[in-house]
Amino acid sequence: MTTITDLEDFKALDPFFRIIEKGLDGIADGGHFFDLLAEDVIFDYIITIPDYPRHVEGRKAVAELYRPYGTMIVLDRCYDLAIHHDTRTGVVVLEYASEGRVVATGAPHANRYISVLTISDGKVTRWRDHLDPVAVFDALGWPSR
């Protein structure tokens, strides 16, 4: 199993990691967020922002996608976790929210998410993510007004 190194690079995402770890406690195996993911996990970003990849394969590729997150946005907290788990199919739906700030301007950023995960053999094998792209546009001032 590939170990994701330099976890300090991901400090801006710590609240996200902690809420996902909490949501999957007792459902998936692993301590840190990245340890919960299967080596060949598939991430699909269903509702997202332009220029963000729609499909990513592999734990290492997900880590590299998330590594520069803190250059744009730093999360202060994630909250409002709701967990829906179908033990028969292994599907887990996590609903949650985040608050943080834009690094370049200090502007506040808040968003809400729905993540639909498939768990197999104790690991997340598929992740389908939905977020509010308008919240990202507003926080980053994009497109410029």
C-alpha atoms as a printed R data frame, in Angstrom:
    type eleno elety resid chain resno       x      y       z
1   ATOM     1    CA   MET     A     1   0.000  0.000   0.000
2   ATOM     2    CA   THR     A     2   1.352  3.406  -0.980
3   ATOM     3    CA   THR     A     3   1.986  5.667   1.989
4   ATOM     4    CA   ILE     A     4   1.176  9.322   1.503
5   ATOM     5    CA   THR     A     5   4.078 11.342   2.857
6   ATOM     6    CA   ASP     A     6   4.523 14.934   3.991
7   ATOM     7    CA   LEU     A     7   1.099 15.129   5.652
8   ATOM     8    CA   GLU     A     8   2.001 18.679   6.763
9   ATOM     9    CA   ASP     A     9   1.385 19.689   3.122
10  ATOM    10    CA   PHE     A    10  -2.305 18.946   3.718
11  ATOM    11    CA   LYS     A    11  -2.769 20.944   6.942
12  ATOM    12    CA   ALA     A    12  -5.305 23.259   5.260
13  ATOM    13    CA   LEU     A    13  -7.574 20.230   4.811
14  ATOM    14    CA   ASP     A    14  -7.349 18.893   8.380
15  ATOM    15    CA   PRO     A    15 -10.989 19.722   9.240
16  ATOM    16    CA   PHE     A    16 -12.123 17.881   6.101
17  ATOM    17    CA   PHE     A    17  -9.979 14.868   6.920
18  ATOM    18    CA   ARG     A    18 -11.291 14.741  10.501
19  ATOM    19    CA   ILE     A    19 -14.980 14.896   9.505
20  ATOM    20    CA   ILE     A    20 -14.545 12.140   6.912
21  ATOM    21    CA   GLU     A    21 -12.648  9.997   9.421
22  ATOM    22    CA   LYS     A    22 -15.483 10.547  11.892
23  ATOM    23    CA   GLY     A    23 -18.108  9.721   9.267
24  ATOM    24    CA   LEU     A    24 -16.373  6.460   8.345
25  ATOM    25    CA   ASP     A    25 -15.464  5.394  11.881
26  ATOM    26    CA   GLY     A    26 -16.457  1.737  12.230
27  ATOM    27    CA   ILE     A    27 -17.314  1.553   8.517
28  ATOM    28    CA   ALA     A    28 -13.919  1.768   6.788
29  ATOM    29    CA   ASP     A    29 -10.457  0.779   8.023
30  ATOM    30    CA   GLY     A    30  -7.616  3.245   8.441
31  ATOM    31    CA   GLY     A    31  -6.500  6.031  10.718
32  ATOM    32    CA   HIS     A    32  -5.864  9.002   8.435
33  ATOM    33    CA   PHE     A    33  -8.129 10.012   5.549
34  ATOM    34    CA   PHE     A    34  -5.697  8.654   2.967
35  ATOM    35    CA   ASP     A    35  -5.491  5.309   4.791
36  ATOM    36    CA   LEU     A    36  -9.259  4.914   4.371
37  ATOM    37    CA   LEU     A    37  -8.863  4.901   0.576
38  ATOM    38    CA   ALA     A    38  -8.208  1.798  -1.495
39  ATOM    39    CA   GLU     A    39  -4.997  1.943  -3.499
40  ATOM    40    CA   ASP     A    40  -7.047  2.073  -6.734
41  ATOM    41    CA   VAL     A    41  -9.865  4.317  -5.435
42  ATOM    42    CA   ILE     A    42 -11.850  6.206  -8.065
43  ATOM    43    CA   PHE     A    43 -12.944  9.789  -7.346
44  ATOM    44    CA   ASP     A    44 -15.590 11.395  -9.550
45  ATOM    45    CA   TYR     A    45 -16.374 15.063  -9.028
46  ATOM    46    CA   ILE     A    46 -19.983 15.249 -10.203
47  ATOM    47    CA   ILE     A    47 -20.797 18.853  -9.301
48  ATOM    48    CA   THR     A    48 -17.584 20.856  -9.154
49  ATOM    49    CA   ILE     A    49 -15.840 23.875 -10.663
50  ATOM    50    CA   PRO     A    50 -14.338 24.459 -14.125
51  ATOM    51    CA   ASP     A    51 -10.766 23.267 -14.665
52  ATOM    52    CA   TYR     A    52 -11.018 20.794 -11.778
53  ATOM    53    CA   PRO     A    53 -10.603 17.188 -12.859
54  ATOM    54    CA   ARG     A    54 -13.841 15.259 -13.142
55  ATOM    55    CA   HIS     A    55 -12.228 11.840 -12.648
56  ATOM    56    CA   VAL     A    56  -9.179 10.804 -10.624
57  ATOM    57    CA   GLU     A    57  -7.867  7.271 -10.152
58  ATOM    58    CA   GLY     A    58  -5.681  6.093  -7.290
59  ATOM    59    CA   ARG     A    59  -4.900  7.170  -3.739
60  ATOM    60    CA   LYS     A    60  -1.630  8.801  -4.778
61  ATOM    61    CA   ALA     A    61  -3.350 10.829  -7.521
62  ATOM    62    CA   VAL     A    62  -5.990 12.045  -5.042
63  ATOM    63    CA   ALA     A    63  -3.235 13.105  -2.640
64  ATOM    64    CA   GLU     A    64  -1.406 15.023  -5.353
65  ATOM    65    CA   LEU     A    65  -4.660 16.737  -6.362
66  ATOM    66    CA   TYR     A    66  -5.271 17.800  -2.747
67  ATOM    67    CA   ARG     A    67  -1.648 18.671  -1.872
68  ATOM    68    CA   PRO     A    68  -1.760 22.321  -3.130
69  ATOM    69    CA   TYR     A    69  -5.243 23.013  -1.656
70  ATOM    70    CA   GLY     A    70  -3.778 25.220   1.071
71  ATOM    71    CA   THR     A    71  -2.366 27.654  -1.474
72  ATOM    72    CA   MET     A    72  -5.948 28.704  -2.300
73  ATOM    73    CA   ILE     A    73  -8.229 27.913   0.646
74  ATOM    74    CA   VAL     A    74  -7.645 27.006   4.293
75  ATOM    75    CA   LEU     A    75 -10.472 25.257   6.118
76  ATOM    76    CA   ASP     A    76 -11.189 26.358   9.682
77  ATOM    77    CA   ARG     A    77 -13.867 23.785  10.405
78  ATOM    78    CA   CYS     A    78 -16.158 21.142   8.976
79  ATOM    79    CA   TYR     A    79 -19.481 20.443  10.669
80  ATOM    80    CA   ASP     A    80 -23.129 19.328  10.250
81  ATOM    81    CA   LEU     A    81 -22.147 15.742   9.526
82  ATOM    82    CA   ALA     A    82 -24.960 13.389   8.554
83  ATOM    83    CA   ILE     A    83 -24.157  9.746   7.832
84  ATOM    84    CA   HIS     A    84 -26.352  7.454   5.773
85  ATOM    85    CA   HIS     A    85 -25.021  3.902   5.515
86  ATOM    86    CA   ASP     A    86 -26.567  1.053   3.557
87  ATOM    87    CA   THR     A    87 -24.841 -2.001   5.008
88  ATOM    88    CA   ARG     A    88 -26.291 -4.232   2.296
89  ATOM    89    CA   THR     A    89 -24.677 -2.349  -0.612
90  ATOM    90    CA   GLY     A    90 -21.703 -0.818   1.206
91  ATOM    91    CA   VAL     A    91 -22.748  2.680   0.132
92  ATOM    92    CA   VAL     A    92 -22.226  5.551   2.559
93  ATOM    93    CA   VAL     A    93 -23.570  9.045   1.954
94  ATOM    94    CA   LEU     A    94 -21.885 11.793   3.950
95  ATOM    95    CA   GLU     A    95 -23.411 15.255   4.134
96  ATOM    96    CA   TYR     A    96 -21.290 17.994   5.698
97  ATOM    97    CA   ALA     A    97 -20.358 21.662   5.543
98  ATOM    98    CA   SER     A    98 -17.131 23.641   5.738
99  ATOM    99    CA   GLU     A    99 -15.973 27.110   6.631
100 ATOM   100    CA   GLY     A   100 -12.610 28.646   5.924
101 ATOM   101    CA   ARG     A   101 -10.884 31.470   4.161
102 ATOM   102    CA   VAL     A   102  -9.308 32.309   0.848
103 ATOM   103    CA   VAL     A   103  -5.535 32.536   1.242
104 ATOM   104    CA   ALA     A   104  -4.964 35.398  -1.214
105 ATOM   105    CA   THR     A   105  -7.642 37.738   0.155
106 ATOM   106    CA   GLY     A   106  -8.685 36.445   3.570
107 ATOM   107    CA   ALA     A   107 -12.277 36.369   2.275
108 ATOM   108    CA   PRO     A   108 -14.546 33.855   3.986
109 ATOM   109    CA   HIS     A   109 -15.445 30.642   2.217
110 ATOM   110    CA   ALA     A   110 -18.237 28.263   3.131
111 ATOM   111    CA   ASN     A   111 -19.619 25.284   1.269
112 ATOM   112    CA   ARG     A   112 -21.860 22.248   1.641
113 ATOM   113    CA   TYR     A   113 -21.086 18.793   0.292
114 ATOM   114    CA   ILE     A   114 -22.611 15.433  -0.423
115 ATOM   115    CA   SER     A   115 -20.139 12.605  -0.858
116 ATOM   116    CA   VAL     A   116 -21.371  9.198  -1.989
117 ATOM   117    CA   LEU     A   117 -18.853  6.508  -1.118
118 ATOM   118    CA   THR     A   118 -18.651  2.813  -1.882
119 ATOM   119    CA   ILE     A   119 -16.887  0.713   0.748
120 ATOM   120    CA   SER     A   120 -15.444 -2.676  -0.157
121 ATOM   121    CA   ASP     A   121 -13.156 -4.817   1.994
122 ATOM   122    CA   GLY     A   122 -12.944 -2.017   4.554
123 ATOM   123    CA   LYS     A   123 -11.712  0.656   2.122
124 ATOM   124    CA   VAL     A   124 -13.291  3.434   0.080
125 ATOM   125    CA   THR     A   125 -13.211  2.176  -3.503
126 ATOM   126    CA   ARG     A   126 -15.336  4.876  -5.091
127 ATOM   127    CA   TRP     A   127 -16.054  8.489  -4.134
128 ATOM   128    CA   ARG     A   128 -18.621 10.659  -5.919
129 ATOM   129    CA   ASP     A   129 -18.503 14.265  -4.758
130 ATOM   130    CA   HIS     A   130 -21.025 17.090  -5.031
131 ATOM   131    CA   LEU     A   131 -20.418 20.665  -3.857
132 ATOM   132    CA   ASP     A   132 -21.818 24.135  -4.432
133 ATOM   133    CA   PRO     A   133 -19.656 25.658  -7.189
134 ATOM   134    CA   VAL     A   134 -21.223 29.108  -6.764
135 ATOM   135    CA   ALA     A   135 -19.821 29.268  -3.212
136 ATOM   136    CA   VAL     A   136 -16.331 28.694  -4.630
137 ATOM   137    CA   PHE     A   137 -16.860 31.305  -7.371
138 ATOM   138    CA   ASP     A   138 -18.041 33.864  -4.815
139 ATOM   139    CA   ALA     A   139 -15.137 33.230  -2.425
140 ATOM   140    CA   LEU     A   140 -12.488 33.396  -5.139
141 ATOM   141    CA   GLY     A   141 -14.142 36.286  -7.016
142 ATOM   142    CA   TRP     A   142 -14.418 34.173 -10.131
143 ATOM   143    CA   PRO     A   143 -15.375 35.003 -12.715
144 ATOM   144    CA   SER     A   144 -14.206 38.516 -11.969
145 ATOM   145    CA   ARG     A   145 -17.053 40.936 -11.530
